[in-house]
Amino acid sequence: TLDAAYCFRNVQDNCCL
């Protein structure tokens, strides 16, 4: 799983969305 910080950096990958 990806961390929240990493997720913010990779928001384009829709990691968090």
Short mmCIF file of N, CA and C in Angstrom, two decimals:
data_model
loop_
_atom_site.label_atom_id
_atom_site.label_comp_id
_atom_site.label_asym_id
_atom_site.label_seq_id
_atom_site.Cartn_x
_atom_site.Cartn_y
_atom_site.Cartn_z
N THR A 1 0.84 -1.21 0.00
CA THR A 1 0.00 0.00 0.00
C THR A 1 0.87 1.26 0.00
N LEU A 2 0.29 2.35 -0.49
CA LEU A 2 1.05 3.60 -0.57
C LEU A 2 0.70 4.52 0.59
N ASP A 3 1.71 5.25 1.06
CA ASP A 3 1.47 6.18 2.18
C ASP A 3 0.70 7.40 1.70
N ALA A 4 0.12 8.12 2.63
CA ALA A 4 -0.65 9.32 2.29
C ALA A 4 0.23 10.35 1.60
N ALA A 5 1.44 10.52 2.08
CA ALA A 5 2.37 11.50 1.51
C ALA A 5 2.70 11.12 0.07
N TYR A 6 2.97 9.84 -0.14
CA TYR A 6 3.30 9.35 -1.49
C TYR A 6 2.09 9.51 -2.39
N CYS A 7 0.94 9.30 -1.81
CA CYS A 7 -0.33 9.42 -2.53
C CYS A 7 -0.52 10.84 -3.03
N PHE A 8 -0.24 11.81 -2.19
CA PHE A 8 -0.38 13.22 -2.56
C PHE A 8 0.55 13.54 -3.72
N ARG A 9 1.74 12.92 -3.69
CA ARG A 9 2.73 13.17 -4.74
C ARG A 9 2.29 12.54 -6.04
N ASN A 10 1.53 11.47 -5.93
CA ASN A 10 1.10 10.76 -7.13
C ASN A 10 -0.41 10.83 -7.30
N VAL A 11 -0.95 12.00 -7.04
CA VAL A 11 -2.39 12.22 -7.14
C VAL A 11 -2.86 11.96 -8.57
N GLN A 12 -1.96 12.11 -9.52
CA GLN A 12 -2.32 11.91 -10.93
C GLN A 12 -2.68 10.45 -11.18
N ASP A 13 -2.07 9.55 -10.40
CA ASP A 13 -2.35 8.12 -10.57
C ASP A 13 -3.64 7.74 -9.87
N ASN A 14 -4.33 8.75 -9.31
CA ASN A 14 -5.59 8.50 -8.59
C ASN A 14 -5.36 7.55 -7.44
N CYS A 15 -4.16 7.63 -6.85
CA CYS A 15 -3.81 6.76 -5.74
C CYS A 15 -4.77 6.97 -4.58
N CYS A 16 -5.11 8.21 -4.34
CA CYS A 16 -6.00 8.51 -3.21
C CYS A 16 -7.45 8.57 -3.64
N LEU A 17 -7.69 9.03 -4.85
CA LEU A 17 -9.07 9.21 -5.30
C LEU A 17 -9.72 7.86 -5.60
#
